[in-house]
mmCIF file of C-alpha atoms and ligand atoms in Angstrom:
data_model
loop_
_atom_site.group_PDB
_atom_site.id
_atom_site.type_symbol
_atom_site.label_atom_id
_atom_site.label_comp_id
_atom_site.label_asym_id
_atom_site.label_seq_id
_atom_site.Cartn_x
_atom_site.Cartn_y
_atom_site.Cartn_z
ATOM 1 C CA UNK A 1 100.135 61.720 24.338
ATOM 2 C CA UNK A 2 100.913 63.234 20.717
ATOM 3 C CA UNK A 3 99.953 60.039 18.349
ATOM 4 C CA UNK A 4 103.017 61.070 16.338
ATOM 5 C CA UNK A 5 105.393 60.032 18.975
ATOM 6 C CA UNK A 6 105.914 56.998 21.526
ATOM 7 C CA UNK A 7 107.425 56.528 24.777
ATOM 8 C CA UNK A 8 110.922 55.113 24.652
ATOM 9 C CA UNK A 9 113.446 53.976 27.606
ATOM 10 C CA UNK A 10 115.464 57.008 28.323
ATOM 11 C CA UNK A 11 118.617 56.219 26.016
ATOM 12 C CA UNK A 12 116.534 55.049 23.104
ATOM 13 C CA UNK A 13 117.619 56.377 19.962
ATOM 14 C CA UNK A 14 120.395 58.539 21.821
ATOM 15 C CA UNK A 15 122.424 59.103 18.799
ATOM 16 C CA UNK A 16 119.771 61.962 17.708
ATOM 17 C CA UNK A 17 120.247 63.528 21.204
ATOM 18 C CA UNK A 18 123.488 65.896 19.489
ATOM 19 C CA UNK A 19 122.012 66.174 16.362
ATOM 20 C CA UNK A 20 120.827 69.121 16.893
ATOM 21 C CA UNK A 21 120.686 72.441 19.442
ATOM 22 C CA UNK A 22 117.806 71.803 21.451
ATOM 23 C CA UNK A 23 114.806 73.538 23.048
ATOM 24 C CA UNK A 24 114.597 73.677 26.746
ATOM 25 C CA UNK A 25 111.373 74.140 28.235
ATOM 26 C CA UNK A 26 110.485 75.757 31.633
ATOM 27 C CA UNK A 27 107.383 77.350 33.541
ATOM 28 C CA UNK A 28 106.253 80.398 35.078
ATOM 29 C CA UNK A 29 104.195 80.542 38.278
ATOM 30 C CA UNK A 30 101.006 81.024 36.097
ATOM 31 C CA UNK A 31 102.105 77.832 34.343
ATOM 32 C CA UNK A 32 103.082 79.369 31.306
ATOM 33 C CA UNK A 33 105.609 77.716 29.175
ATOM 34 C CA UNK A 34 108.920 79.458 28.427
ATOM 35 C CA UNK A 35 111.458 77.847 25.987
ATOM 36 C CA UNK A 36 115.012 78.727 25.079
ATOM 37 C CA UNK A 37 118.106 77.392 22.571
ATOM 38 C CA UNK A 38 119.890 75.272 24.124
ATOM 39 C CA UNK A 39 123.601 73.899 22.935
ATOM 40 C CA UNK A 40 124.765 72.886 26.316
ATOM 41 C CA UNK A 41 123.257 69.330 27.344
ATOM 42 C CA UNK A 42 124.471 66.107 28.049
ATOM 43 C CA UNK A 43 122.627 62.529 28.852
ATOM 44 C CA UNK A 44 124.143 59.186 30.708
ATOM 45 C CA UNK A 45 123.941 57.915 33.988
ATOM 46 C CA UNK A 46 124.580 59.586 37.364
ATOM 47 C CA UNK A 47 124.113 58.150 41.000
ATOM 48 C CA UNK A 48 122.285 55.024 39.578
ATOM 49 C CA UNK A 49 119.543 57.256 37.701
ATOM 50 C CA UNK A 50 119.080 58.363 33.720
ATOM 51 C CA UNK A 51 120.353 62.272 33.519
ATOM 52 C CA UNK A 52 120.042 65.137 31.174
ATOM 53 C CA UNK A 53 122.379 67.912 32.583
ATOM 54 C CA UNK A 54 121.691 71.244 30.959
ATOM 55 C CA UNK A 55 124.177 74.485 30.637
ATOM 56 C CA UNK A 56 122.045 77.407 31.688
ATOM 57 C CA UNK A 57 123.794 81.134 32.430
ATOM 58 C CA UNK A 58 122.314 82.948 35.349
ATOM 59 C CA UNK A 59 121.000 85.760 33.010
ATOM 60 C CA UNK A 60 118.538 83.831 31.276
ATOM 61 C CA UNK A 61 114.461 83.909 32.388
ATOM 62 C CA UNK A 62 114.671 80.424 31.952
ATOM 63 C CA UNK A 63 117.271 79.988 34.667
ATOM 64 C CA UNK A 64 115.498 82.444 36.925
ATOM 65 C CA UNK A 65 112.275 79.953 36.354
ATOM 66 C CA UNK A 66 114.505 76.874 37.006
ATOM 67 C CA UNK A 67 115.924 78.262 40.115
ATOM 68 C CA UNK A 68 112.680 80.250 41.748
ATOM 69 C CA UNK A 69 109.770 78.491 40.735
ATOM 70 C CA UNK A 70 109.507 74.477 39.558
ATOM 71 C CA UNK A 71 112.326 72.563 39.434
ATOM 72 C CA UNK A 72 111.540 70.581 36.585
ATOM 73 C CA UNK A 73 112.527 71.209 32.774
ATOM 74 C CA UNK A 74 111.807 69.421 29.622
ATOM 75 C CA UNK A 75 114.365 68.926 26.714
ATOM 76 C CA UNK A 76 113.263 68.724 22.950
ATOM 77 C CA UNK A 77 114.942 67.754 19.728
ATOM 78 C CA UNK A 78 113.151 69.465 16.869
ATOM 79 C CA UNK A 79 112.477 68.012 13.597
ATOM 80 C CA UNK A 80 113.204 70.194 10.601
ATOM 81 C CA UNK A 81 109.830 71.146 10.613
ATOM 82 C CA UNK A 82 110.112 73.592 13.585
ATOM 83 C CA UNK A 83 113.868 74.050 13.050
ATOM 84 C CA UNK A 84 113.214 77.885 12.888
ATOM 85 C CA UNK A 85 112.108 77.851 16.352
ATOM 86 C CA UNK A 86 115.784 77.455 17.350
ATOM 87 C CA UNK A 87 116.638 81.037 16.074
ATOM 88 C CA UNK A 88 113.691 82.596 18.063
ATOM 89 C CA UNK A 89 114.179 80.598 21.434
ATOM 90 C CA UNK A 90 117.543 81.946 21.259
ATOM 91 C CA UNK A 91 117.302 85.712 20.208
ATOM 92 C CA UNK A 92 114.695 86.519 22.431
ATOM 93 C CA UNK A 93 113.680 86.093 26.068
ATOM 94 C CA UNK A 94 110.820 85.023 27.717
ATOM 95 C CA UNK A 95 110.852 88.357 29.757
ATOM 96 C CA UNK A 96 109.681 89.909 26.539
ATOM 97 C CA UNK A 97 108.322 87.730 24.217
ATOM 98 C CA UNK A 98 105.894 84.963 24.292
ATOM 99 C CA UNK A 99 108.198 82.829 22.051
ATOM 100 C CA UNK A 100 105.743 79.966 21.899
ATOM 101 C CA UNK A 101 103.413 82.007 20.141
ATOM 102 C CA UNK A 102 106.073 84.009 18.121
ATOM 103 C CA UNK A 103 107.818 80.408 16.835
ATOM 104 C CA UNK A 104 104.575 79.110 16.351
ATOM 105 C CA UNK A 105 105.041 76.114 18.358
ATOM 106 C CA UNK A 106 102.491 73.616 19.708
ATOM 107 C CA UNK A 107 102.508 71.947 23.238
ATOM 108 C CA UNK A 108 101.841 68.776 24.604
ATOM 109 C CA UNK A 109 100.964 68.648 28.435
ATOM 110 C CA UNK A 110 103.740 67.058 31.065
ATOM 111 C CA UNK A 111 102.834 63.403 31.625
ATOM 112 C CA UNK A 112 105.380 63.416 34.869
ATOM 113 C CA UNK A 113 106.105 66.596 35.314
ATOM 114 C CA UNK A 114 104.341 70.216 35.070
ATOM 115 C CA UNK A 115 106.315 71.101 32.276
ATOM 116 C CA UNK A 116 105.294 70.560 28.880
ATOM 117 C CA UNK A 117 106.843 68.998 25.926
ATOM 118 C CA UNK A 118 106.873 70.677 22.267
ATOM 119 C CA UNK A 119 105.150 69.192 19.398
ATOM 120 C CA UNK A 120 106.942 67.813 16.325
ATOM 121 C CA UNK A 121 110.124 66.902 17.959
ATOM 122 C CA UNK A 122 112.285 63.573 17.323
ATOM 123 C CA UNK A 123 113.177 63.481 20.936
ATOM 124 C CA UNK A 124 111.696 64.832 23.885
ATOM 125 C CA UNK A 125 112.448 64.029 27.696
ATOM 126 C CA UNK A 126 110.505 64.985 31.061
ATOM 127 C CA UNK A 127 113.273 65.992 33.787
ATOM 128 C CA UNK A 128 113.145 66.560 37.660
ATOM 129 C CA UNK A 129 116.455 68.332 38.841
ATOM 130 C CA UNK A 130 118.277 66.255 41.021
ATOM 131 C CA UNK A 131 121.441 68.372 41.611
ATOM 132 C CA UNK A 132 122.350 72.038 40.605
ATOM 133 C CA UNK A 133 126.392 72.752 40.357
ATOM 134 C CA UNK A 134 128.616 75.726 38.787
ATOM 135 C CA UNK A 135 130.854 75.060 35.680
ATOM 136 C CA UNK A 136 133.667 76.379 38.192
ATOM 137 C CA UNK A 137 136.363 78.530 35.783
ATOM 138 C CA UNK A 138 135.254 76.736 32.680
ATOM 139 C CA UNK A 139 131.970 79.257 32.249
ATOM 140 C CA UNK A 140 129.346 81.204 33.847
ATOM 141 C CA UNK A 141 126.486 78.519 33.157
ATOM 142 C CA UNK A 142 125.245 76.490 36.059
ATOM 143 C CA UNK A 143 124.729 72.826 35.273
ATOM 144 C CA UNK A 144 121.206 71.461 36.258
ATOM 145 C CA UNK A 145 121.292 67.655 36.728
ATOM 146 C CA UNK A 146 117.818 66.794 35.636
ATOM 147 C CA UNK A 147 116.321 62.864 36.072
ATOM 148 C CA UNK A 148 114.778 61.791 32.939
ATOM 149 C CA UNK A 149 110.981 60.666 34.027
ATOM 150 C CA UNK A 150 109.738 60.445 31.012
ATOM 151 C CA UNK A 151 111.176 60.054 27.098
ATOM 152 C CA UNK A 152 109.558 60.124 23.852
ATOM 153 C CA UNK A 153 110.363 59.529 20.195
ATOM 154 C CA UNK A 154 108.634 60.665 16.848
ATOM 155 C CA UNK A 155 107.607 57.757 15.118
ATOM 156 C CA UNK A 156 109.944 59.557 11.874
ATOM 157 C CA UNK A 157 113.038 58.188 13.720
ATOM 158 C CA UNK A 158 111.164 55.029 15.363
ATOM 159 C CA UNK A 159 110.562 53.701 11.655
ATOM 160 C CA UNK A 160 114.041 54.149 10.490
HETATM 161 C C1 FMN B 1 121.888 77.712 19.214
HETATM 162 C C2 FMN B 1 121.754 78.503 20.338
HETATM 163 C C3 FMN B 1 122.360 77.692 21.594
HETATM 164 C C4 FMN B 1 121.845 78.211 22.580
HETATM 165 N N1 FMN B 1 122.623 77.378 23.542
HETATM 166 C C5 FMN B 1 122.625 77.922 24.910
HETATM 167 C C6 FMN B 1 122.946 77.104 26.073
HETATM 168 O O1 FMN B 1 123.419 75.658 26.200
HETATM 169 N N2 FMN B 1 123.234 77.888 27.620
HETATM 170 C C7 FMN B 1 122.442 78.970 27.858
HETATM 171 O O2 FMN B 1 122.518 79.785 28.761
HETATM 172 N N3 FMN B 1 122.090 79.847 26.379
HETATM 173 C C8 FMN B 1 122.303 79.260 25.485
HETATM 174 N N4 FMN B 1 121.886 79.724 24.738
HETATM 175 C C9 FMN B 1 121.243 81.481 24.557
HETATM 176 C C10 FMN B 1 120.208 81.548 24.945
HETATM 177 O O3 FMN B 1 118.941 80.521 24.299
HETATM 178 C C11 FMN B 1 119.340 82.865 24.676
HETATM 179 O O4 FMN B 1 120.003 83.862 25.806
HETATM 180 C C12 FMN B 1 117.796 82.974 25.160
HETATM 181 O O5 FMN B 1 117.214 84.301 24.713
HETATM 182 C C13 FMN B 1 117.899 83.034 26.562
HETATM 183 O O6 FMN B 1 115.995 82.931 26.846
HETATM 184 P P1 FMN B 1 115.036 83.313 28.180
HETATM 185 O O7 FMN B 1 115.670 84.438 28.402
HETATM 186 O O8 FMN B 1 113.730 83.254 27.509
HETATM 187 O O9 FMN B 1 115.901 82.176 28.925
HETATM 188 C C14 FMN B 1 121.914 79.592 23.393
HETATM 189 C C15 FMN B 1 121.275 80.399 21.687
HETATM 190 C C16 FMN B 1 121.394 79.706 20.255
HETATM 191 C C17 FMN B 1 121.350 80.594 19.246
#
């Protein structure tokens, strides 16, 4: 674990959870990570479990990785230091571009799942998919309900 962050309980510091668009990380068959910009996200309790729900459209490479490779993901709320990564993660597809390289992002290996989190984030979560649903008439996004197996906060917000 990076020395600049600490493991926290799933709902600690959730006032920071909605503050920015997030970075959703998945991996391919060769364990190469992909990152996408993510606005559709919720945190809360379902089925007695701490859950993060992410809305991902079927056209995204991230959707393919989530449904055809490993049913795990990480959600990362970037600090200002890496905020530009949102643009790159949202403008390009991992089918064409190594976005970690392009955005200069560093990974931290997953502790409880295979998916890494991202360095220099104020909050990061390791999640295991427990349920998938559709959005009905509202949108094409599928909803992936991920149990939070680990959560981390940067020292920058812990100190405040
Ligand atoms: C700020 C921002 C937020 C976004 N939020 C979402 C989202 O919540 N769900 C989604 O499916 N796509 C969202 N997108 C679009 C994807 O990030 C974008 O299509 C990306 O290129 C997909 O990458 P991938 O093909 O590597 O998975 C967002 C884009 C931006 C710029």
